[in-house]
mmCIF file of C-alpha atoms in Angstrom:
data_model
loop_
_atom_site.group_PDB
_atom_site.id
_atom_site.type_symbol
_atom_site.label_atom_id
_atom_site.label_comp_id
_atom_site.label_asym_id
_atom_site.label_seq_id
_atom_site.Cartn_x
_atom_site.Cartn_y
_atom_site.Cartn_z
ATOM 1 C CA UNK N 1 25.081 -33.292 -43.412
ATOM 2 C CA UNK N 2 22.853 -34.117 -46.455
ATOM 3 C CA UNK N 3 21.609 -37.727 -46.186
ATOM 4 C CA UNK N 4 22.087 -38.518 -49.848
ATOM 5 C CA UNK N 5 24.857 -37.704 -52.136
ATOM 6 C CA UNK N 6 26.021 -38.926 -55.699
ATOM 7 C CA UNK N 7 29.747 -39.311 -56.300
ATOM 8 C CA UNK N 8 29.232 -38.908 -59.702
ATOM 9 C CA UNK N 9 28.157 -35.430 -59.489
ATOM 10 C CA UNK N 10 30.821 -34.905 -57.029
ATOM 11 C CA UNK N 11 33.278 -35.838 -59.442
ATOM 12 C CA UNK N 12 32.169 -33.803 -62.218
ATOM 13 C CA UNK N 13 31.825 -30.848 -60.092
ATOM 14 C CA UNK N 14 35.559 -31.221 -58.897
ATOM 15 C CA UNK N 15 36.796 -32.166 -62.512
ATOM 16 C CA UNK N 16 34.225 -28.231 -63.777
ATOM 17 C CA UNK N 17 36.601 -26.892 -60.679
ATOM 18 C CA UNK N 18 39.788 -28.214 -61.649
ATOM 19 C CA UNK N 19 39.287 -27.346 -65.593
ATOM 20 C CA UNK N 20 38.816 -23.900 -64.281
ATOM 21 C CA UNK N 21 41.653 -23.080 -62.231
ATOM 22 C CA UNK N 22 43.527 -24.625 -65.282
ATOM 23 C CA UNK N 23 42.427 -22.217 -67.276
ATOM 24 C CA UNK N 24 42.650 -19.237 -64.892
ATOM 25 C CA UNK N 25 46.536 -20.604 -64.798
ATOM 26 C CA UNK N 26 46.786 -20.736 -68.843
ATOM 27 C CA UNK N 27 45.243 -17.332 -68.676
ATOM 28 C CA UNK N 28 48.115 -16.274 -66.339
ATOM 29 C CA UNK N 29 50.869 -17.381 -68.464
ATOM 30 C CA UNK N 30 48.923 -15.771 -71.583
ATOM 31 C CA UNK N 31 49.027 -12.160 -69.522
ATOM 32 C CA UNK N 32 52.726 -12.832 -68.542
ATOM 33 C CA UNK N 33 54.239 -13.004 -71.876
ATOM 34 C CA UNK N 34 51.784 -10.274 -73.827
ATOM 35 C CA UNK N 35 54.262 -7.682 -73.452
ATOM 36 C CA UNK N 36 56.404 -10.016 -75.777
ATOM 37 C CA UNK N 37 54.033 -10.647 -78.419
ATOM 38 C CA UNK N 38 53.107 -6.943 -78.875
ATOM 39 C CA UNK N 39 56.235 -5.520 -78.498
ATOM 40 C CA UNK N 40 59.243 -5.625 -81.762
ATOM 41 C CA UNK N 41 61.342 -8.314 -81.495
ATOM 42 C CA UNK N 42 64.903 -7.533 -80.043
ATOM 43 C CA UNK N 43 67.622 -8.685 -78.044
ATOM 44 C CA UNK N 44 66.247 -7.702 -75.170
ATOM 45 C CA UNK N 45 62.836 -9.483 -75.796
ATOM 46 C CA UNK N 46 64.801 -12.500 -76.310
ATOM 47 C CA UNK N 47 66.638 -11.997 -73.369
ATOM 48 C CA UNK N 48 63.888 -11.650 -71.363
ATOM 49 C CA UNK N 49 61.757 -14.433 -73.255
ATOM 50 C CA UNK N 50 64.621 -16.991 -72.498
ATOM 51 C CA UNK N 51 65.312 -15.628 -69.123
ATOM 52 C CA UNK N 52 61.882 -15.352 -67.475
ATOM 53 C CA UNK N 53 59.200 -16.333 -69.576
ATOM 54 C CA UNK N 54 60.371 -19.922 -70.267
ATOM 55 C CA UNK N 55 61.618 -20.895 -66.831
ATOM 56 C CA UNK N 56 58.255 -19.724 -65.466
ATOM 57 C CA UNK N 57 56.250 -21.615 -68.157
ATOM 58 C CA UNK N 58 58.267 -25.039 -67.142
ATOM 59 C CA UNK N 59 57.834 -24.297 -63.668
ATOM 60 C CA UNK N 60 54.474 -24.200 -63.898
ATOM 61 C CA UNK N 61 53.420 -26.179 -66.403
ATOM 62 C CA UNK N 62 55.408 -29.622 -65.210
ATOM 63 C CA UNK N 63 56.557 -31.623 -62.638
ATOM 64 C CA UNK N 64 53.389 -32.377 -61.276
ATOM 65 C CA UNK N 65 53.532 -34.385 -58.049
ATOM 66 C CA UNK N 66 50.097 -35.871 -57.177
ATOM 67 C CA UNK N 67 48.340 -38.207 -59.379
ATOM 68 C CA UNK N 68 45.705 -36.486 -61.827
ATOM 69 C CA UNK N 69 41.975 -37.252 -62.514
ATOM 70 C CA UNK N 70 42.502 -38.972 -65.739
ATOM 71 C CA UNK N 71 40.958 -37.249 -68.792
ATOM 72 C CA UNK N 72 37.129 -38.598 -69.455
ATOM 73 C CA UNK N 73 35.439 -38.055 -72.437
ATOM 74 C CA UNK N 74 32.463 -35.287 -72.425
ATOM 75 C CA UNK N 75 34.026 -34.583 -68.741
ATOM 76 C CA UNK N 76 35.134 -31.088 -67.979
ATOM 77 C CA UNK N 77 38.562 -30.429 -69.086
ATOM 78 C CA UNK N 78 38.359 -34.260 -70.459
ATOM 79 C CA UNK N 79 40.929 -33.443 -73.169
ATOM 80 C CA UNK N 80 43.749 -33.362 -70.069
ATOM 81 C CA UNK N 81 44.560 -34.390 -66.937
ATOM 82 C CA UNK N 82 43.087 -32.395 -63.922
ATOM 83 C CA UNK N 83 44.232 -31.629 -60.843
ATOM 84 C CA UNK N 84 41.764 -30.981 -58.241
ATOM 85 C CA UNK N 85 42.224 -27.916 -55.385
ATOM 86 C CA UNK N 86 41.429 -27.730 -51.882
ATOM 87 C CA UNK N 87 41.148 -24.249 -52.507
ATOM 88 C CA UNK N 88 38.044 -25.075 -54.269
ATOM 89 C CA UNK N 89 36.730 -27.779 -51.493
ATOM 90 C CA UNK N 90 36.489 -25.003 -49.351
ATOM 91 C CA UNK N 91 34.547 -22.662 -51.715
ATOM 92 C CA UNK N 92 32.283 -25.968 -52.279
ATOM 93 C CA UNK N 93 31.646 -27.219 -48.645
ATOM 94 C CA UNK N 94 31.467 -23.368 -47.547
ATOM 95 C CA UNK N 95 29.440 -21.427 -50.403
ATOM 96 C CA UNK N 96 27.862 -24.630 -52.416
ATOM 97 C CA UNK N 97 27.940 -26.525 -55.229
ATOM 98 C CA UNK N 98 26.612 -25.156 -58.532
ATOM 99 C CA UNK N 99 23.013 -25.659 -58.434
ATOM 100 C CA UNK N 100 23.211 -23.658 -55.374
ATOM 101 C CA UNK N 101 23.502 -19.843 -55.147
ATOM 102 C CA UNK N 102 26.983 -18.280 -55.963
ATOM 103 C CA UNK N 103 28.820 -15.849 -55.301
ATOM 104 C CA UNK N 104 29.796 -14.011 -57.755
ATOM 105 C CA UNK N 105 32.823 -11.744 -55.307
ATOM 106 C CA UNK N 106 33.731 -14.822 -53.702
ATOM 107 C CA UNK N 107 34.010 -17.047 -56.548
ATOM 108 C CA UNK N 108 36.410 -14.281 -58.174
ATOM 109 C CA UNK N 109 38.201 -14.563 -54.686
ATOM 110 C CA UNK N 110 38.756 -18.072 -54.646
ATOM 111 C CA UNK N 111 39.681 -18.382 -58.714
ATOM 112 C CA UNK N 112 42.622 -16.075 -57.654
ATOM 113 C CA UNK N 113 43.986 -17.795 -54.867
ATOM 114 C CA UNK N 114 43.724 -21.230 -55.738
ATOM 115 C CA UNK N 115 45.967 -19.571 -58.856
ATOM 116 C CA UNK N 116 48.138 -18.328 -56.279
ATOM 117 C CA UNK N 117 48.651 -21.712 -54.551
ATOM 118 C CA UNK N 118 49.111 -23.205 -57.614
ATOM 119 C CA UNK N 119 52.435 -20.308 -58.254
ATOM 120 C CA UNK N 120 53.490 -20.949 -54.925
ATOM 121 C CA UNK N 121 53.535 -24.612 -54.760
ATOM 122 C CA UNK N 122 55.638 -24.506 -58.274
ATOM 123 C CA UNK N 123 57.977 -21.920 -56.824
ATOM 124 C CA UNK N 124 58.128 -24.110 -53.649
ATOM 125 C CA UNK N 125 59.410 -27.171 -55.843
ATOM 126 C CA UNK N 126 61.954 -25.231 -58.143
ATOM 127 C CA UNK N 127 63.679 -23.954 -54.932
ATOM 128 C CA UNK N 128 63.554 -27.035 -53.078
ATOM 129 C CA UNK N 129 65.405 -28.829 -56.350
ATOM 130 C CA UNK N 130 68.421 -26.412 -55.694
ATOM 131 C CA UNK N 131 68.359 -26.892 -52.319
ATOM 132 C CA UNK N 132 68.550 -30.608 -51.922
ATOM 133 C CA UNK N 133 70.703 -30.981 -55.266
ATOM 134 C CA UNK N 134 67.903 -33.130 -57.041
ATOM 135 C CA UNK N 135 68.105 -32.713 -60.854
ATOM 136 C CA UNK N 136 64.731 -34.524 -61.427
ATOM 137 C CA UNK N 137 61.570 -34.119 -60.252
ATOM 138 C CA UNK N 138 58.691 -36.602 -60.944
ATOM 139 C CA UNK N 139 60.768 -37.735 -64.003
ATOM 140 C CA UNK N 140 61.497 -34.914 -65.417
ATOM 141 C CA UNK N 141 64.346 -32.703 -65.452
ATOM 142 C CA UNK N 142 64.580 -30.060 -62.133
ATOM 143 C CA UNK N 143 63.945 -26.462 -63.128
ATOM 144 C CA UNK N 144 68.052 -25.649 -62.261
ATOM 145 C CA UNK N 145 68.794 -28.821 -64.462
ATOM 146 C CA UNK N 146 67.817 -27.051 -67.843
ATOM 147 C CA UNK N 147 67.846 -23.039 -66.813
ATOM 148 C CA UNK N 148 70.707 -23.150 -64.362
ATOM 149 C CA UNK N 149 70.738 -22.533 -60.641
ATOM 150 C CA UNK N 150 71.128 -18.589 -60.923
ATOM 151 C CA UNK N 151 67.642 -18.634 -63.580
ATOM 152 C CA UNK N 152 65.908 -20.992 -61.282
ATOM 153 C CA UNK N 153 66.807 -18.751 -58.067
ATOM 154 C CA UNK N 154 65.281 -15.858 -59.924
ATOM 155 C CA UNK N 155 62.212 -17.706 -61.394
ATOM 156 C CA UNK N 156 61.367 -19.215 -57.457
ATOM 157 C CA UNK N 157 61.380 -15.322 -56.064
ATOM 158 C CA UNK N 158 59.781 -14.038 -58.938
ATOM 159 C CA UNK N 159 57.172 -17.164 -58.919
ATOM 160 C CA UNK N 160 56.507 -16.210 -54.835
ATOM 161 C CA UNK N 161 56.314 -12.168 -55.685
ATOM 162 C CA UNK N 162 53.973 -12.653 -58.158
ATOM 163 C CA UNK N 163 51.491 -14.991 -56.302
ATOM 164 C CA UNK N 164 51.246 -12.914 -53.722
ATOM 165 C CA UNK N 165 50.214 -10.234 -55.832
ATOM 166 C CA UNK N 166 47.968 -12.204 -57.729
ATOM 167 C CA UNK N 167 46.058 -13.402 -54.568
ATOM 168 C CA UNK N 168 44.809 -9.474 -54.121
ATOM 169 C CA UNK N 169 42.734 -10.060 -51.478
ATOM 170 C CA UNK N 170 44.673 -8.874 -48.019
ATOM 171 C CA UNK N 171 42.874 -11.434 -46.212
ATOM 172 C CA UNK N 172 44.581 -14.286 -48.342
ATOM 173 C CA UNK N 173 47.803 -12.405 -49.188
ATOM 174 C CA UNK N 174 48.459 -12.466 -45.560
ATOM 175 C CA UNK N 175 47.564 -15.908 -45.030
ATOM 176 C CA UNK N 176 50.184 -16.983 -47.864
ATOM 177 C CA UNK N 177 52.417 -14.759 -46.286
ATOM 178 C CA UNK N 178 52.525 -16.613 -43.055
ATOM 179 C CA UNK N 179 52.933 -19.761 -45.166
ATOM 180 C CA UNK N 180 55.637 -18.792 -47.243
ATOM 181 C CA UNK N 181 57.548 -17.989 -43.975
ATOM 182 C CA UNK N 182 56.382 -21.486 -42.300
ATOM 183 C CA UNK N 183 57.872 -23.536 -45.470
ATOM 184 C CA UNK N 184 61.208 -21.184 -45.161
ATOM 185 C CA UNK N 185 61.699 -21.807 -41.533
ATOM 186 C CA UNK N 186 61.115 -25.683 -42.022
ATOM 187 C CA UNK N 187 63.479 -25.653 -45.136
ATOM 188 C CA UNK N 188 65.750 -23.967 -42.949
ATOM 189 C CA UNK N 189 66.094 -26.662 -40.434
ATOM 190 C CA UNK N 190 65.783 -29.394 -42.772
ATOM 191 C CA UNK N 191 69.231 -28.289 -44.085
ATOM 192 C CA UNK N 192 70.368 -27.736 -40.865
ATOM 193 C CA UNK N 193 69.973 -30.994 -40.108
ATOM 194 C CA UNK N 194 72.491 -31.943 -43.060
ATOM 195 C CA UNK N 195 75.720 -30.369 -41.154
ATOM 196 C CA UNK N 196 78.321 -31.894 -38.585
ATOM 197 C CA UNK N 197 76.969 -29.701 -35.819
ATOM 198 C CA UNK N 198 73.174 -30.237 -35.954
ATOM 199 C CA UNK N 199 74.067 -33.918 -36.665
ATOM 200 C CA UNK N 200 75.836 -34.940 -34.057
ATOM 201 C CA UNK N 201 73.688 -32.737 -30.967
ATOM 202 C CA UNK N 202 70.840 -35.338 -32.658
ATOM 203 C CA UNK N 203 72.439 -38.350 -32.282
ATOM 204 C CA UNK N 204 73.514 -37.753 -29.166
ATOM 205 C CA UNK N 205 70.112 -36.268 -27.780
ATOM 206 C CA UNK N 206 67.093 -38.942 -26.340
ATOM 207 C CA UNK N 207 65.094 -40.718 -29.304
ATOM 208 C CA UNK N 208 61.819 -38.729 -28.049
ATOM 209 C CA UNK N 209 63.796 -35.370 -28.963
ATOM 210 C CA UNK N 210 65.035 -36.345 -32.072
ATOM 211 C CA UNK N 211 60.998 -37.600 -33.397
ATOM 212 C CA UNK N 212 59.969 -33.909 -32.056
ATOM 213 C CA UNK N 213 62.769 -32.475 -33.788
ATOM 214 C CA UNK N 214 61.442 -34.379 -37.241
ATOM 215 C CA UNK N 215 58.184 -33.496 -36.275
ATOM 216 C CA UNK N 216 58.611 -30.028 -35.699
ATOM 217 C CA UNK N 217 60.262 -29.693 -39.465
ATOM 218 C CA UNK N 218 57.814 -31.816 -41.249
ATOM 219 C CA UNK N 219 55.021 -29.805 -39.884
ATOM 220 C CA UNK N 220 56.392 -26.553 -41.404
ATOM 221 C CA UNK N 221 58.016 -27.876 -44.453
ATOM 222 C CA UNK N 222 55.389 -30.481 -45.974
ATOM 223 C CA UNK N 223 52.171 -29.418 -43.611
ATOM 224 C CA UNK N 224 52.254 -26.224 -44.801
ATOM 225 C CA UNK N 225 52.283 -27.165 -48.354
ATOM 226 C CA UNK N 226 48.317 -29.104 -46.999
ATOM 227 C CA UNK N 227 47.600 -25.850 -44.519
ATOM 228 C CA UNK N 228 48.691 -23.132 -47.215
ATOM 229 C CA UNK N 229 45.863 -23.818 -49.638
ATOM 230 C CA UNK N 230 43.014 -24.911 -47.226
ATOM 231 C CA UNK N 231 43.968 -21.345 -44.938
ATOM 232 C CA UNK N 232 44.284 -19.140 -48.052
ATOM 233 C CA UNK N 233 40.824 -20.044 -48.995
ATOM 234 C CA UNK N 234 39.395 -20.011 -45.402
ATOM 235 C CA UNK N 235 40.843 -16.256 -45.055
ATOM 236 C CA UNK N 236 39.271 -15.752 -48.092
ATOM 237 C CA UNK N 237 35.859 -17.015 -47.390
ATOM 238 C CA UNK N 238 36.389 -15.396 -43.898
ATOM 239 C CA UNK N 239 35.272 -19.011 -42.661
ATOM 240 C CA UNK N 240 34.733 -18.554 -38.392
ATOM 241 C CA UNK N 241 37.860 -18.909 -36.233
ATOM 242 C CA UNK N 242 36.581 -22.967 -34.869
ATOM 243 C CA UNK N 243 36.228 -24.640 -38.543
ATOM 244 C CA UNK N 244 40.211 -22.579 -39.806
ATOM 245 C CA UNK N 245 41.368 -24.351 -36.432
ATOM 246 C CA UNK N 246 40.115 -28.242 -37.003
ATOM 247 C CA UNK N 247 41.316 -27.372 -40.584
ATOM 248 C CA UNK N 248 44.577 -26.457 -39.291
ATOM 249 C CA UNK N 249 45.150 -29.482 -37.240
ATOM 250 C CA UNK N 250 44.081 -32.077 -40.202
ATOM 251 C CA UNK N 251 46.502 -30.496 -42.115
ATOM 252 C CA UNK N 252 49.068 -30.816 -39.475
ATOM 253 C CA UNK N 253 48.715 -34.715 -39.763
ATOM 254 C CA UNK N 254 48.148 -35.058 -43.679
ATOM 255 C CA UNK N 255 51.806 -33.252 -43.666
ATOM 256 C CA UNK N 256 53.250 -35.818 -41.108
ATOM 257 C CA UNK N 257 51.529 -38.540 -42.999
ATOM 258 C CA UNK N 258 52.557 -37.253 -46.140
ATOM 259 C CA UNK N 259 56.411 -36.941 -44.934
ATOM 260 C CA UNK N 260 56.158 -40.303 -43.073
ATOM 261 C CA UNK N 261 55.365 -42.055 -46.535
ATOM 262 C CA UNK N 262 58.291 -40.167 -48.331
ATOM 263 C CA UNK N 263 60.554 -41.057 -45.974
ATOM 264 C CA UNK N 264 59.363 -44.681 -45.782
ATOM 265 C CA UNK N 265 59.638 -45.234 -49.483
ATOM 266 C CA UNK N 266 63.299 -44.867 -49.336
ATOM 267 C CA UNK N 267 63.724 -48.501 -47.493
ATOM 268 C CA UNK N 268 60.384 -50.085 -50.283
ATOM 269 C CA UNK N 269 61.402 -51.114 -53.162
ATOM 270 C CA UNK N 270 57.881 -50.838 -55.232
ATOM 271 C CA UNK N 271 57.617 -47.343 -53.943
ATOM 272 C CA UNK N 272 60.888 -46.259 -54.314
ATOM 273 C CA UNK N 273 62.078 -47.643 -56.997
ATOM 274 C CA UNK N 274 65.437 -46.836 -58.588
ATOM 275 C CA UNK N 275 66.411 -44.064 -55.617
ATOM 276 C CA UNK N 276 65.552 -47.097 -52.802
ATOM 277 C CA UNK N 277 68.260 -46.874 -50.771
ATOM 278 C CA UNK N 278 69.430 -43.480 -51.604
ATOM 279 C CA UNK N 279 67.745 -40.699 -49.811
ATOM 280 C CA UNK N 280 69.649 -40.912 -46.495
ATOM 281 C CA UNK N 281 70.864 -37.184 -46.315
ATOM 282 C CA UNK N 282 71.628 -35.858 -43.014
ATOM 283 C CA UNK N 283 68.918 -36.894 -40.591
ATOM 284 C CA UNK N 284 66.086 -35.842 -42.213
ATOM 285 C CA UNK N 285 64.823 -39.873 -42.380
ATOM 286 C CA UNK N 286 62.268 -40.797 -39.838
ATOM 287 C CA UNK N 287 63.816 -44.159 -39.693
ATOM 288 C CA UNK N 288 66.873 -42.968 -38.207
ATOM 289 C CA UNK N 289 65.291 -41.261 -35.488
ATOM 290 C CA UNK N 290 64.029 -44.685 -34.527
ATOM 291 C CA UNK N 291 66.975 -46.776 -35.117
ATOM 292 C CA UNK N 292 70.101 -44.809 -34.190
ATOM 293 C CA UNK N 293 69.827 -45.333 -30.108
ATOM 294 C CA UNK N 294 72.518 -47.420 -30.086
ATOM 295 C CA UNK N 295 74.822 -45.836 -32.797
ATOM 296 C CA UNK N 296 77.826 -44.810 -31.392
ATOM 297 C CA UNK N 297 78.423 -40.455 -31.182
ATOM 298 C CA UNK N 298 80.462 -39.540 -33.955
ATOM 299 C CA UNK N 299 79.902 -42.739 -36.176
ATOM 300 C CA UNK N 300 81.239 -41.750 -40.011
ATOM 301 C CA UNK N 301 78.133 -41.179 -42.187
ATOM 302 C CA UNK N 302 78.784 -44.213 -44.527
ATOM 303 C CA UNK N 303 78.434 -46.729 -41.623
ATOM 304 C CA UNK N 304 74.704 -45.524 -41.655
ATOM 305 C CA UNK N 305 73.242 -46.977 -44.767
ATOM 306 C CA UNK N 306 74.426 -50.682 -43.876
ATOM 307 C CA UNK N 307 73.501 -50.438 -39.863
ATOM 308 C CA UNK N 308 70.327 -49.004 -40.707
ATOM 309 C CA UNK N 309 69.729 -51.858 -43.214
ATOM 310 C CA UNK N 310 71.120 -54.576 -41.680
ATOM 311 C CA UNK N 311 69.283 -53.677 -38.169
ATOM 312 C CA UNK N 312 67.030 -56.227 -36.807
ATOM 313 C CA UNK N 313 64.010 -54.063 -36.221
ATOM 314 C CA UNK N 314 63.862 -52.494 -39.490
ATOM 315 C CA UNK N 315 61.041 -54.324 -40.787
ATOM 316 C CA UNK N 316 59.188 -53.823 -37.966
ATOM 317 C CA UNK N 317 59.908 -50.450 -37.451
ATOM 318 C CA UNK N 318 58.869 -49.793 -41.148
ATOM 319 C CA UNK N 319 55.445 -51.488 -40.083
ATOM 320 C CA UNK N 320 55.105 -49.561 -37.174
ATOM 321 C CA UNK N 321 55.742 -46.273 -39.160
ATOM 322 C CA UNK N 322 53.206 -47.285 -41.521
ATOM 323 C CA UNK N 323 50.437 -47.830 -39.552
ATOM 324 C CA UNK N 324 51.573 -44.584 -37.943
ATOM 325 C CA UNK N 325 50.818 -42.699 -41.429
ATOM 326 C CA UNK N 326 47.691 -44.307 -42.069
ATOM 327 C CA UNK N 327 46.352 -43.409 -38.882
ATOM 328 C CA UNK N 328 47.623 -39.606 -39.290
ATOM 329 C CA UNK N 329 46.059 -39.805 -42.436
ATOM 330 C CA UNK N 330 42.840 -40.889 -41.041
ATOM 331 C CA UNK N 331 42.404 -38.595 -38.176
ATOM 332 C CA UNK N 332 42.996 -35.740 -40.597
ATOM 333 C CA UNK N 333 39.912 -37.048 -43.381
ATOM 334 C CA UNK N 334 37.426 -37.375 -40.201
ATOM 335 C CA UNK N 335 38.877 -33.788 -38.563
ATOM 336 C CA UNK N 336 37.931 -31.803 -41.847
ATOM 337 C CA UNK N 337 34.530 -34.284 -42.507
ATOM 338 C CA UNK N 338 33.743 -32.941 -39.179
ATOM 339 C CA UNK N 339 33.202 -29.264 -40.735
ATOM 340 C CA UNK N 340 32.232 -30.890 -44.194
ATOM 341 C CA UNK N 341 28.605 -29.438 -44.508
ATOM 342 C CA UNK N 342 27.061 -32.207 -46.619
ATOM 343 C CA UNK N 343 28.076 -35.212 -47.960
ATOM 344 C CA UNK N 344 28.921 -33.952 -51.056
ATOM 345 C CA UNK N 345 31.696 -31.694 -49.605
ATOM 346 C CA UNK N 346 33.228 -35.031 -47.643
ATOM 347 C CA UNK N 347 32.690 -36.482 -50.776
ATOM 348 C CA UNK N 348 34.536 -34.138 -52.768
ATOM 349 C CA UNK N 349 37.350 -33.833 -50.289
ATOM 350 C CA UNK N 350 37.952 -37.520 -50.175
ATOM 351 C CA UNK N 351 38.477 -37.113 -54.114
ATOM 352 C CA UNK N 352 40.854 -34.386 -53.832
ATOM 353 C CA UNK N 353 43.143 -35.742 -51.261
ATOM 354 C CA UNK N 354 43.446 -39.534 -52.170
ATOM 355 C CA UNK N 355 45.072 -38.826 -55.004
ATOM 356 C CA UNK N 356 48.260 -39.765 -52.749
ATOM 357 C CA UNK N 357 46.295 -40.610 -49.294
ATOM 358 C CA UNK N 358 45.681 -44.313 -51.251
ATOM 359 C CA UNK N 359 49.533 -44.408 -51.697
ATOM 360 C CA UNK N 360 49.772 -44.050 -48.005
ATOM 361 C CA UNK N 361 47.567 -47.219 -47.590
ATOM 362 C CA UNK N 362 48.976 -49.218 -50.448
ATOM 363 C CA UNK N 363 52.322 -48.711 -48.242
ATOM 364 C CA UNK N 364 50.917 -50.176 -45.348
ATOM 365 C CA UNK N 365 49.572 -52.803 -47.077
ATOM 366 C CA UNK N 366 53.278 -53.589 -48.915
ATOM 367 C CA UNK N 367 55.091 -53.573 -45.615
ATOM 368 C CA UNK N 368 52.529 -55.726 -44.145
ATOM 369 C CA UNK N 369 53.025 -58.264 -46.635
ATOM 370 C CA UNK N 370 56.684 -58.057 -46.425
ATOM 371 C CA UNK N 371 56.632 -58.105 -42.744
ATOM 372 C CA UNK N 372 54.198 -61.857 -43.269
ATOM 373 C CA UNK N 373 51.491 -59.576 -41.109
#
């Protein structure tokens, strides 16, 4: 790697990268409702206005997750929050920053598949509303909560349809492919876990079986929502076989990491807030797959929350846990450094993924003071 690097430039390179795909996305929604605007007005352009057009702009224009780069004056795209890709790390650390030669063909490659991620990803969180039952989202009201289940249904498919067809390129539309079926099967046995059957063959199987059996689910349903962008772009680039592998694995453990901290939140107050407490659905919670050894087979579900709470290792199991996600978090960071081609690339990573990886240490670093460590 380059022996010198200023984070300055970095960061105006990924907020130039970030302005863009914001734009490509506005551009999308512009194409989407033409039809509309040069068409006559009539019931069925209402219709269809109301029934597609608006549930697809809200889907994608809200609900945001991850922090943003704050706006910065003179910046690019300073007028609004930005939200950086890791579609667009991998066109930086594997075709160069802008001072460099371009691409022109790969360039247009990557603008439409970081678009594409950006679809799916929205289409991923309006489905996964309905599915758990949560009528907000970051705050705001869930996609279901103001179009109704059966228009939110509709927008998700259409939302996944039209990504894929965005993407063009087969290379990418068959990585997303493979993604979109990874997140499925994951969602899949994440509800699973939520009925009397699947329940009760966890708590009475070994501790070490019921961790692989979280594992196993957060690695499909919240790694691939790390592995889908990263891969897409890799494809894309046609990046060699050994670099798509290490990238793979990171994004294995930012997923664990990132599902470790969501689950841990539910027993921290500062993190959690006003749903502390509340998120113990079937046994989807890491902590219960440490803690329930000794609960007896067949225990009702509401003797959970207080045995769980009241147990003598919670605090530190939630330490434990913790560390565990920092660590994951880590090993991921120097996994993809390790194919990071300069500096700047590490550099701009780091930017793009701590906009929650310094949530995951600001946990430890709460339990730890909790805990007297």
């Amino acid at each position: 790697m380059a022996t010198t690097m200023d984070v300055t430039d970095v960061e105006a390179v990924v907020r130039s990268d970030a302005a863009l795909l914001e734009d490509d996305l506005a551009e999308f929604l512009d194409a989407l409702t033409a039809p509309a605007r040069t068409a006559g007005v009539s019931v069925y352009d209402t219709a269809l206005r109301r029934a597609l057009y608006e549930p697809v702009a809200d889907a994608l224009g809200s609900k945001v997750g991850q922090q943003a780069l704050p706006p910065t004056a003179g910046a690019p795209g300073g007028r609004a929050p930005l939200r950086p890709s890791m579609v667009y790390w991998a066109y930086r650390n594997y075709r160069g920053f802008p001072e460099e030669p371009e691409s022109t063909a790969d360039l247009a490659v990557i603008r439409r598949t970081a678009v594409a991620v950006r679809i799916l990803l929205k289409a991923a969180v309006a489905l996964d509303d309905i599915q758990d039952g949560s009528g907000v989202r970051y705050g705001e009201p869930a996609l279901h909560a103001t179009h109704g289940t059966s228009l939110a249904l509709n927008t998700g498919a259409w939302l996944i349809m039209s990504a894929l067809r965005h993407a063009a390129d087969p290379a990418v539309v068959d990585s997303l492919v493979r993604s979109v079926g990874s997140g499925f099967t994951g969602q899949a046995v994440d509800m699973s876990s939520r009925t009397a059957l699947t329940r009760a063959e966890l708590l009475a199987a070994p501790r070490a079986t019921r961790v692989d059996f979280w594992a196993s689910t957060a690695a499909l349903k919240t790694g691939t929502l790390f592995w889908m962008p990263l891969d897409a772009a890799a494809a894309g680039l046609r990046v060699v076989e050994d670099d798509r592998l290490a990238l793979d694995g990171a994004m294995r453990q930012l997923g664990l990491a990132s599902q470790l901290f969501n689950d841990l939140t539910d027993f921290v107050p500062e993190f959690g807030g006003a749903n502390t407490h509340e998120d113990f659905d079937g046994l989807g919670n890491r902590v219960f797959l440490e803690l329930l050894d000794d609960v007896p087979s067949g225990s009702p579900r509401e003797d959970f929350k207080p045995y769980v709470l009241g147990h003598p290792k919670l605090e530190g199991t939630l330490l434990a846990l913790a560390e565990e996600a920092v660590a994951l978090k880590r090993a991921a960071k120097d996994a993809v450094h390790g194919v990071c081609r300069s500096e700047r690339s590490a550099a701009y990573f780091d930017v793009t993924i701590e906009r929650k990886g310094h949530l995951i240490d600001r946990l430890l670093a709460t339990v730890r003071q909790r805990s007297g460590v």
